[in-house]
Amino acid sequence: MSITDTHTKEGAGLQPEPSPAVGAQLLQLARPWSARLLLIAAAVLGAAVLGLLPSLIVRHVVDHNLTAHRTAGLAPAALLYLAVSAAVAMLTAAYGYLAATVAQRSLAGLRTRLFSHLLHLPTGYHDRTAVGDSISRCTADVEAIDALFSSSVATLLGQTVQLVTVTVTMLVLSPALTVVAAVFMPPVALLTGYLRRRIRDAERDTRRAIGLLNTHLQEDLSGAEVIRAFGRQTTFTNRFRLALTDWLRATNKSTFYNAFYAPGLGLLSAFATALLVWLSSRNAFDTIGVSLGTLTAFILLFAQFITPLINLGDEWQSVQAALAGAERVFSVLALPVDVHAGPAPAISKQAISKQGKDRLDHHGSPADGPALEVDRITFGYTPGAPVLHEVSVAVHPGEHVVVVGRTGAGKTSLLALLAGLYTPWAGHVHVAGCDPRTLDDAARRATLGFVPQTVQLFSGTVQDNLTLGDQTITAERARQAATLAGADRFIRTLPEGYDTVLSVSGRGTGVQLSAGQRQLLALARALVTAPAALLLDEATAVIDGASDAAFRAALHEHVTAAGTAVLTVAHRLATARDADRVVVMAGGRIVEQGTPGELLASGGRFATLIALEDAGWDWQHDLDEP
């Protein structure tokens, strides 16, 4: 069996699946707030018990005052009625407020946990998952859970306790009347069960539709410039309208079923009340001693019995939305953050030093072994379609190796493996003698500097983007890195220098940088921790020739002085001419490697590519393999 048959795409199988224990997981969120939960339960119970008294007060007034035409005792009864109602209102407000505070604290932790988990998931998961869908899980789905915790849970608990206490009181007050009212319970149960299932399915569809909508919004608005340039506004608007139609269909289905619940229960309640009144008018209860006050109190209690059912129905849509959202959230949290066959403990900078891997402090030498190494690695993104075939490369401290090759040769994949972003199907990857995936955050930053093809800036100042929140990096160190990268010159011309707020992705408030300035900033960010190794993926592709030449000269001096190992994917072959060694890739394999002089003298692929570039040909895209 081949390697490609036994390995799957990085992140394959890491697709969220509904969790069978969503309810239990939701309860775990509130577990740290058990004291407040006990207060909520006490307030709910108190409100439910006190809520029975108004009906009993009315019974007393009807039987002892109204039917006997006596006014004595009416004023105290009215005051008691008012006091009890006020107490119920205060207890209801108390447990509602407490529930909201528990929700806010619990959901803040959940949102942070989800965001952190998404950042730690394998790169393959993000390759397969739309950004908009991940955003939807962090926002709309968590907000649905928040709505459940903030109001629905308190309402559900309060109404459920009220159902129980009212039922017991009705039985004590008049078993006969309770039996008559119970005739309507089977229709209520059938209606509730039917609509509950339909609403749950509709809410699941709604959550998925919201995720798709967010995906369209994120992708299309980010690419608005391209859409306008190609005149495709109408096409993309129609595509968004189709996604919106799916959302409307799912939402309307949920709304339709929910709309019939309260009126249906209200109608059944009206039938029950009418039956009780009609039977009373026929003197059906005289023989069992049901007084007018008892009948009046029972009708009021029956209304208190039906009201929770209606409220529960109203809240059921929120419950189903929350459960559907929780399924999506917890299904992501259940995904493993690593795809190792077994657990691998994070290796710190100190641990590497103890193992003698002190290249983290730039004290290594070629005799100590390579700082960057891939050994017979095979890797691909799709099962059965490897993009790298048994590739082996080693870069020693103080050595600059440049990788060249046409588009699709596997150059970027090689750097991604060295950065620890993917797991190879076969072979080994080592950075400072360790698997890069096992480095802890501090060791990773001290070990590797990485500049990907696409530059990503973040909200904040120039300094923030250089340090990425690392408070140990001084302003002086940031300026040194910017100077080495050639970024200090333009940074000093900005309104606030290193404290200038930048426009994220070239949009929004703040100063907007050119593509070349953004790339220089990314280079400085990679250099700011003085890492043991640098991975540069076409890191000067959009920088002008003069800036590129200046950076190459500064990088050569830095590599020599600091003993940094550098692996560069070159956009310009001029970069390769200055390298200590050149690796030529084609079809996912290394076809040549050696010093620039050796490869030029051999007249092989590298020499051909140099000749083509000197002649003005786009050797990366336009030509067949040499």
XYZ file of C-alpha atoms in Angstrom:
626
model
C 0.000 0.000 0.000
C 1.387 3.412 -0.960
C 1.844 6.349 1.330
C -0.845 8.286 -0.495
C -3.343 5.503 0.159
C -2.781 5.494 3.890
C -2.808 9.205 4.601
C -5.530 11.742 4.317
C -5.484 15.441 3.753
C -4.302 17.487 6.706
C -7.433 18.250 8.639
C -9.510 15.608 6.863
C -11.910 14.081 9.323
C -11.713 17.274 11.342
C -15.168 18.334 10.251
C -17.574 19.340 13.023
C -20.181 16.739 13.938
C -23.212 17.299 16.192
C -22.465 16.475 19.815
C -24.765 13.924 21.480
C -24.494 15.622 24.889
C -25.118 19.269 24.108
C -27.359 19.764 27.136
C -24.744 18.402 29.526
C -22.054 20.579 27.957
C -24.237 23.657 28.352
C -24.725 22.841 32.026
C -20.952 22.596 32.447
C -20.647 26.214 31.326
C -22.659 27.403 34.331
C -21.047 25.048 36.837
C -18.577 27.646 38.216
C -21.558 29.812 39.169
C -23.315 27.215 41.325
C -23.896 29.679 44.199
C -25.784 32.049 41.937
C -27.681 29.128 40.456
C -28.889 28.194 43.942
C -30.087 31.766 44.468
C -31.879 31.618 41.125
C -33.560 28.348 42.097
C -34.659 29.784 45.447
C -36.076 32.908 43.790
C -37.901 30.816 41.184
C -39.425 28.561 43.835
C -40.447 31.538 45.961
C -42.073 33.300 43.006
C -43.948 30.139 42.012
C -45.305 29.484 45.520
C -46.283 33.092 46.139
C -47.845 33.189 42.681
C -50.501 30.735 43.888
C -51.773 33.057 46.614
C -53.650 35.614 44.447
C -56.028 32.920 43.144
C -56.623 31.632 46.664
C -57.227 35.187 47.915
C -59.836 35.636 45.166
C -61.473 32.358 46.231
C -61.720 33.613 49.823
C -63.152 36.983 48.762
C -65.779 35.391 46.501
C -66.949 32.812 49.056
C -66.772 34.948 52.215
C -67.454 38.447 50.962
C -69.109 38.707 47.572
C -71.603 35.847 47.853
C -72.479 36.911 51.421
C -72.514 40.622 50.494
C -70.014 41.405 53.278
C -67.439 44.177 52.947
C -65.533 43.452 56.130
C -62.081 42.090 55.327
C -61.991 43.275 51.692
C -59.380 45.975 52.342
C -56.882 43.613 54.048
C -57.453 41.082 51.255
C -56.735 43.735 48.636
C -53.562 44.824 50.438
C -52.422 41.212 50.766
C -53.115 40.646 47.062
C -51.020 43.708 46.194
C -48.170 42.738 48.535
C -47.997 39.191 47.165
C -48.025 40.450 43.562
C -45.206 42.882 44.361
C -43.155 40.121 45.986
C -43.641 37.870 42.949
C -42.550 40.706 40.649
C -39.420 41.369 42.717
C -38.440 37.697 42.852
C -39.020 37.342 39.103
C -36.807 40.358 38.413
C -34.147 38.990 40.778
C -33.843 35.582 39.157
C -33.960 37.167 35.700
C -31.059 39.468 36.571
C -29.025 36.697 38.195
C -29.567 34.445 35.186
C -28.392 37.201 32.841
C -25.179 37.758 34.829
C -24.417 34.031 34.851
C -24.992 33.968 31.097
C -22.690 36.905 30.434
C -19.823 35.432 32.436
C -20.257 31.891 31.131
C -20.556 32.923 27.501
C -17.575 35.282 27.661
C -15.480 32.282 28.659
C -17.027 30.118 25.938
C -16.382 32.704 23.225
C -12.745 33.065 24.298
C -12.325 29.303 24.480
C -13.801 28.847 20.998
C -11.633 31.581 19.487
C -8.482 30.139 21.054
C -9.421 26.637 19.901
C -9.925 27.822 16.324
C -6.456 29.392 16.364
C -4.944 26.105 17.561
C -6.707 23.834 15.055
C -4.542 22.356 12.279
C -4.120 24.499 9.186
C -5.937 21.836 7.190
C -9.158 22.602 9.056
C -8.991 26.247 8.025
C -8.180 25.221 4.451
C -11.453 23.298 4.346
C -13.638 25.699 6.349
C -14.915 29.047 5.124
C -13.836 31.968 7.299
C -17.425 33.219 7.388
C -18.594 29.937 8.900
C -16.005 30.173 11.678
C -17.041 33.782 12.312
C -20.676 32.673 12.509
C -19.811 30.076 15.148
C -18.043 32.721 17.260
C -20.819 35.299 16.889
C -24.322 34.206 15.886
C -24.122 30.720 17.403
C -22.695 31.936 20.713
C -25.267 34.749 20.769
C -28.038 32.157 20.413
C -26.659 30.358 23.486
C -26.435 33.719 25.259
C -30.131 34.342 24.594
C -30.913 30.951 26.126
C -28.879 31.611 29.280
C -29.885 35.256 29.670
C -33.653 34.890 29.534
C -34.872 31.541 28.291
C -33.378 29.438 31.093
C -34.873 31.676 33.768
C -38.223 31.654 31.991
C -38.170 27.903 31.438
C -37.242 27.191 35.046
C -39.811 29.606 36.426
C -42.607 28.387 34.181
C -41.814 24.725 34.852
C -41.929 25.234 38.626
C -45.166 27.168 38.188
C -46.659 24.272 36.226
C -45.836 21.844 39.020
C -47.060 24.042 41.873
C -50.252 25.028 40.043
C -51.021 21.402 39.185
C -50.616 20.332 42.817
C -52.781 23.235 44.002
C -55.504 22.402 41.466
C -55.561 18.797 42.646
C -55.827 19.860 46.275
C -58.464 22.483 45.490
C -60.718 20.195 43.455
C -59.771 16.789 42.068
C -63.019 16.713 40.061
C -62.320 19.984 38.272
C -58.745 18.835 37.657
C -60.019 15.656 35.965
C -62.219 17.749 33.664
C -59.306 20.024 32.793
C -57.047 17.009 32.208
C -59.187 15.984 29.234
C -57.374 18.665 27.258
C -53.865 17.501 28.174
C -53.448 14.882 25.379
C -54.115 17.462 22.629
C -51.682 19.828 24.357
C -48.997 17.113 24.482
C -49.518 16.172 20.823
C -49.358 19.784 19.680
C -46.252 20.487 21.754
C -44.387 17.373 20.601
C -45.154 17.930 16.930
C -44.157 21.592 16.860
C -41.066 21.017 19.012
C -39.577 18.599 16.479
C -40.355 20.863 13.544
C -38.894 23.954 15.214
C -35.682 22.083 16.153
C -35.095 20.989 12.537
C -35.858 24.466 11.219
C -33.426 26.094 13.651
C -30.629 23.748 12.585
C -31.208 24.788 8.980
C -31.246 28.434 10.064
C -27.861 28.135 11.833
C -26.298 26.589 8.725
C -27.823 29.259 6.500
C -26.440 32.030 8.729
C -22.976 30.490 8.453
C -23.251 30.499 4.651
C -24.453 34.115 4.660
C -21.483 35.172 6.771
C -19.165 33.357 4.387
C -20.555 35.285 1.424
C -20.317 38.575 3.306
C -16.732 38.004 4.410
C -15.486 36.809 1.013
C -17.399 39.220 -1.192
C -16.804 42.369 0.852
C -13.101 41.517 1.207
C -12.956 41.078 -2.562
C -15.134 44.083 -3.406
C -12.308 45.755 -5.324
C -11.887 42.747 -7.606
C -15.645 42.394 -8.071
C -15.928 46.037 -9.119
C -12.883 45.842 -11.378
C -14.446 42.972 -13.321
C -17.932 44.482 -13.284
C -19.468 41.472 -11.488
C -21.497 43.336 -8.859
C -24.814 42.022 -10.198
C -23.574 38.434 -10.367
C -22.310 38.444 -6.797
C -25.429 40.229 -5.580
C -27.533 37.464 -7.131
C -25.326 34.842 -5.479
C -25.836 36.543 -2.122
C -29.580 36.743 -2.795
C -29.693 32.962 -3.311
C -27.968 32.407 0.043
C -30.379 34.876 1.629
C -33.298 32.945 0.137
C -32.105 29.759 1.857
C -31.929 31.645 5.161
C -35.413 33.105 4.668
C -36.821 29.674 3.868
C -35.388 28.159 7.044
C -36.381 31.150 9.189
C -39.917 31.265 7.803
C -40.375 27.580 8.535
C -39.371 28.084 12.166
C -41.549 31.188 12.458
C -44.517 29.376 10.906
C -44.482 26.531 13.423
C -43.809 28.857 16.339
C -46.676 31.159 15.329
C -49.253 28.386 15.740
C -48.127 27.231 19.165
C -49.462 30.001 21.423
C -52.796 30.417 19.574
C -53.306 26.645 19.604
C -52.798 26.395 23.348
C -54.899 29.503 23.893
C -57.767 27.932 21.977
C -57.525 24.716 23.986
C -57.530 26.805 27.188
C -60.646 28.631 26.042
C -62.413 25.318 25.385
C -61.459 24.040 28.848
C -62.625 27.228 30.568
C -65.877 27.229 28.601
C -66.491 23.593 29.538
C -65.935 24.322 33.234
C -68.311 27.301 33.140
C -70.938 25.329 31.187
C -70.783 22.387 33.588
C -71.079 24.805 36.497
C -74.138 26.404 34.900
C -75.706 22.925 34.735
C -75.061 22.476 38.483
C -72.759 19.574 37.657
C -70.490 20.333 40.601
C -73.098 20.989 43.289
C -73.025 17.407 44.532
C -69.261 17.516 45.156
C -69.338 20.838 46.992
C -67.566 23.097 44.505
C -68.339 26.659 45.550
C -68.380 29.682 43.285
C -65.150 30.864 44.878
C -63.507 27.501 44.264
C -64.627 27.511 40.628
C -63.357 31.069 40.172
C -60.012 30.242 41.773
C -59.729 27.082 39.676
C -60.323 28.989 36.432
C -57.635 31.487 37.458
C -55.280 28.638 38.336
C -56.021 26.908 35.044
C -55.047 30.137 33.279
C -51.833 30.062 35.325
C -51.379 26.477 34.124
C -51.859 27.328 30.445
C -49.771 30.515 30.545
C -46.503 28.633 31.276
C -47.269 26.256 28.428
C -47.684 29.203 26.076
C -44.540 30.861 27.429
C -42.631 27.615 27.125
C -43.730 27.435 23.513
C -42.593 30.989 22.906
C -39.221 30.182 24.461
C -38.925 26.882 22.624
C -37.740 28.610 19.469
C -34.940 30.252 21.469
C -34.101 26.907 23.035
C -33.903 25.198 19.644
C -31.829 28.042 18.208
C -29.472 27.772 21.186
C -29.193 23.991 20.927
C -28.527 24.216 17.192
C -25.900 26.895 17.841
C -24.414 24.888 20.709
C -24.092 21.837 18.464
C -22.032 23.901 16.020
C -19.887 25.407 18.783
C -19.204 22.199 20.704
C -18.603 20.206 17.519
C -15.658 22.525 16.807
C -14.425 22.387 20.404
C -14.434 18.591 20.151
C -11.924 18.666 17.289
C -8.349 17.800 18.289
C -5.891 20.669 18.101
C -3.204 18.355 16.766
C -3.238 15.481 14.314
C -0.350 13.530 15.836
C -0.832 9.809 16.185
C -0.174 10.318 19.872
C 0.086 13.264 22.235
C 3.240 15.332 21.893
C 4.187 17.635 24.762
C 5.126 21.193 23.885
C 8.881 21.689 23.930
C 10.091 24.973 25.358
C 13.155 27.014 24.559
C 14.670 25.956 27.874
C 14.063 22.275 27.144
C 15.754 22.574 23.773
C 18.722 24.248 25.421
C 18.972 21.389 27.919
C 19.133 18.982 24.992
C 22.097 20.893 23.658
C 20.078 22.594 20.931
C 21.413 26.027 21.799
C 21.031 27.270 18.235
C 18.049 29.147 19.638
C 20.658 31.573 20.941
C 22.617 31.501 17.666
C 25.572 29.649 19.120
C 25.294 26.662 16.818
C 27.678 25.768 14.045
C 27.441 23.482 11.030
C 29.156 20.824 13.058
C 26.232 20.830 15.479
C 23.883 19.757 12.707
C 21.283 21.610 10.635
C 19.019 24.284 12.085
C 16.353 23.459 9.486
C 15.875 19.976 8.117
C 13.329 17.937 6.207
C 14.195 14.288 5.781
C 12.499 12.237 3.031
C 9.133 13.954 3.500
C 6.092 13.142 1.414
C 3.056 15.386 1.762
C -0.145 16.486 0.047
C -3.394 18.326 0.674
C -5.710 15.789 -0.976
C -5.635 12.011 -0.387
C -3.840 10.270 -3.232
C -2.323 13.486 -4.613
C 1.043 14.254 -2.988
C 2.663 17.591 -3.777
C 6.029 16.669 -2.248
C 7.807 13.363 -2.927
C 10.580 12.227 -0.543
C 12.135 15.684 -0.302
C 15.254 16.175 1.825
C 16.815 19.568 2.563
C 19.094 20.770 5.371
C 20.032 24.348 6.232
C 22.828 24.940 8.735
C 23.254 27.949 11.031
C 24.732 30.870 9.102
C 23.659 29.405 5.762
C 21.252 30.963 3.243
C 19.516 28.438 0.990
C 17.221 29.595 -1.817
C 14.512 27.384 -3.318
C 13.465 28.091 -6.911
C 11.021 26.446 -9.258
C 7.940 27.092 -11.297
C 4.511 27.672 -9.768
C 3.191 24.425 -8.278
C 6.616 22.887 -7.730
C 5.966 22.514 -3.976
C 8.113 25.368 -2.646
C 5.461 26.952 -0.406
C 4.401 23.529 0.904
C 7.992 22.883 1.955
C 8.096 26.102 3.991
C 4.673 25.411 5.520
C 5.928 22.060 6.827
C 9.023 23.677 8.328
C 6.786 26.263 9.989
C 4.874 23.414 11.649
C 1.602 24.295 9.903
C 1.039 20.795 8.503
C 1.936 17.208 9.314
C 3.963 15.298 6.690
C 2.560 12.020 5.423
C 5.994 10.448 5.746
C 9.453 11.576 6.787
C 10.581 14.000 9.471
C 10.764 17.768 9.933
C 13.183 19.333 12.418
C 13.811 22.911 13.490
C 16.685 23.312 15.955
C 16.547 19.551 16.323
C 12.850 19.464 17.273
C 9.556 18.856 15.531
C 8.299 22.431 14.964
C 4.759 21.399 15.927
C 5.933 20.622 19.465
C 7.495 24.019 20.179
C 5.656 26.108 22.728
C 4.741 29.680 21.827
C 7.859 31.301 23.291
C 10.225 28.775 21.738
C 8.485 29.019 18.368
C 8.860 32.809 18.275
C 12.509 32.593 19.318
C 13.228 29.829 16.827
C 11.341 30.748 13.672
C 10.701 33.910 11.714
C 8.182 33.357 8.927
C 7.072 35.629 6.084
C 4.267 34.035 4.021
C 3.316 35.075 0.496
C 0.227 36.934 1.710
C 0.950 39.652 4.260
C -1.521 39.922 7.138
C -1.686 43.056 9.256
C -3.737 43.393 12.427
C -5.653 46.174 14.133
C -3.259 48.435 15.983
C -0.110 50.459 15.522
C 3.052 49.730 13.573
C 4.688 48.691 16.851
C 1.791 46.334 17.607
C 2.189 44.680 14.218
C 5.908 44.234 14.742
C 5.645 42.701 18.214
C 2.289 40.904 17.855
C 1.607 41.719 21.487
C 4.934 40.425 22.823
C 5.694 42.843 25.671
C 9.279 41.591 25.969
C 10.205 43.193 22.647
C 11.512 46.693 23.256
C 10.918 49.683 21.014
C 14.638 49.750 20.263
C 14.617 46.116 19.166
C 11.620 46.803 16.911
C 13.467 49.714 15.286
C 16.554 47.558 14.717
C 14.470 44.906 12.972
C 12.695 47.538 10.869
C 16.033 49.055 9.885
C 17.394 45.651 8.862
C 14.291 44.997 6.750
C 14.423 48.459 5.182
C 11.106 49.491 6.746
C 12.394 52.126 9.151
C 12.688 54.755 6.412
C 8.992 54.787 5.541
C 7.854 54.207 9.145
C 9.587 57.421 10.244
C 7.594 59.336 7.612
C 4.239 58.170 9.026
C 2.222 60.680 11.113
C 3.007 59.039 14.462
C 5.992 56.933 13.456
C 5.893 53.539 15.161
C 2.741 54.585 17.029
C 0.789 55.182 13.812
C -2.475 53.230 13.674
C -2.656 51.165 10.489
C -5.570 50.387 8.231
C -6.231 46.651 8.493
C -6.188 44.918 5.103
C -5.968 48.335 3.461
C -9.447 49.291 4.667
C -11.044 51.106 7.566
C -9.574 53.827 9.741
C -5.862 54.381 10.018
C -3.012 54.827 7.568
C -3.067 52.619 4.498
C 0.257 51.108 3.462
C 1.300 50.123 -0.028
C 1.842 46.457 -0.863
C 5.605 46.957 -0.739
C 5.465 48.714 2.638
C 3.295 45.932 4.041
C 5.831 43.358 2.883
C 8.728 45.280 4.442
C 6.757 45.405 7.697
C 6.240 41.630 7.518
C 9.989 41.149 7.054
C 10.696 43.302 10.104
C 8.144 41.329 12.117
C 9.954 38.090 11.254
C 13.304 39.559 12.305
C 12.235 41.313 15.501
C 12.902 38.345 17.816
C 16.277 37.590 16.173
C 15.117 34.031 15.424
C 17.453 31.111 14.880
C 15.895 30.433 11.472
C 14.050 32.466 8.849
C 11.499 31.143 6.361
C 10.849 33.651 3.569
C 8.213 32.792 0.960
C 8.654 35.267 -1.899
C 9.069 37.842 0.846
C 10.248 40.595 -1.527
C 7.977 39.830 -4.481
C 6.246 43.236 -4.505
C 9.209 45.298 -3.291
C 11.024 47.435 -5.853
C 14.373 46.245 -7.141
C 16.426 48.759 -5.164
C 14.733 47.864 -1.865
C 15.122 44.183 -2.692
C 18.852 44.572 -3.320
C 19.286 46.567 -0.111
C 17.452 43.927 1.904
C 19.484 41.095 0.378
C 22.706 42.856 1.321
C 21.488 43.500 4.873
C 20.229 39.923 5.202
C 23.585 38.512 4.080
C 25.361 40.592 6.713
C 22.852 39.517 9.378
C 23.137 35.822 8.501
C 26.905 35.983 8.705
C 26.974 37.903 11.988
C 24.154 36.157 13.837
C 24.481 32.655 12.444
C 20.863 32.611 11.314
C 19.701 29.798 9.041
C 17.615 31.174 6.149
C 15.457 29.277 3.674
C 14.004 31.510 0.963
C 11.523 30.827 -1.817
C 12.736 33.232 -4.491
C 10.573 35.308 -6.810
C 13.611 36.902 -8.420
C 16.546 34.707 -9.368
C 18.872 37.531 -8.326
C 18.161 36.358 -4.787
C 19.386 32.883 -5.713
C 22.646 34.222 -7.147
C 23.548 35.630 -3.715
C 22.677 32.399 -1.853
C 25.091 29.931 -0.312
C 23.154 27.116 -1.923
C 20.293 26.801 -4.425
C 17.640 24.071 -4.443
C 15.710 23.642 -7.701
C 12.289 21.969 -7.436
C 9.991 20.579 -10.114
C 6.881 18.449 -9.700
C 7.301 18.181 -5.942
C 10.861 16.849 -6.170
C 14.340 18.299 -5.844
C 15.959 18.077 -9.259
C 19.104 20.116 -8.600
C 20.988 21.628 -5.722
C 24.377 23.184 -5.202
C 26.073 26.552 -5.062
C 24.933 29.113 -7.647
C 28.312 28.865 -9.366
C 28.159 25.074 -9.563
C 24.640 25.060 -10.994
C 25.411 27.761 -13.563
C 28.504 25.877 -14.655
C 26.578 22.602 -15.028
C 24.169 24.149 -17.544
C 21.144 22.458 -15.989
C 17.705 23.741 -15.022
C 18.943 26.588 -12.858
C 21.175 27.890 -15.640
C 18.242 27.676 -18.047
C 15.966 29.613 -15.676
C 18.614 32.322 -15.255
C 18.931 32.652 -19.028
C 15.153 32.844 -19.445
C 14.790 35.536 -16.771
C 17.651 37.542 -18.262
C 15.846 37.342 -21.616
C 12.663 38.747 -20.051
C 10.574 35.560 -19.984
C 8.180 34.767 -17.119
C 9.766 31.420 -16.372
C 7.410 30.765 -13.427
C 4.203 30.612 -15.487
C 4.547 30.958 -19.246
C 6.847 28.153 -20.288
C 6.884 24.374 -20.284
C 9.282 22.686 -17.906
C 12.824 23.214 -19.162
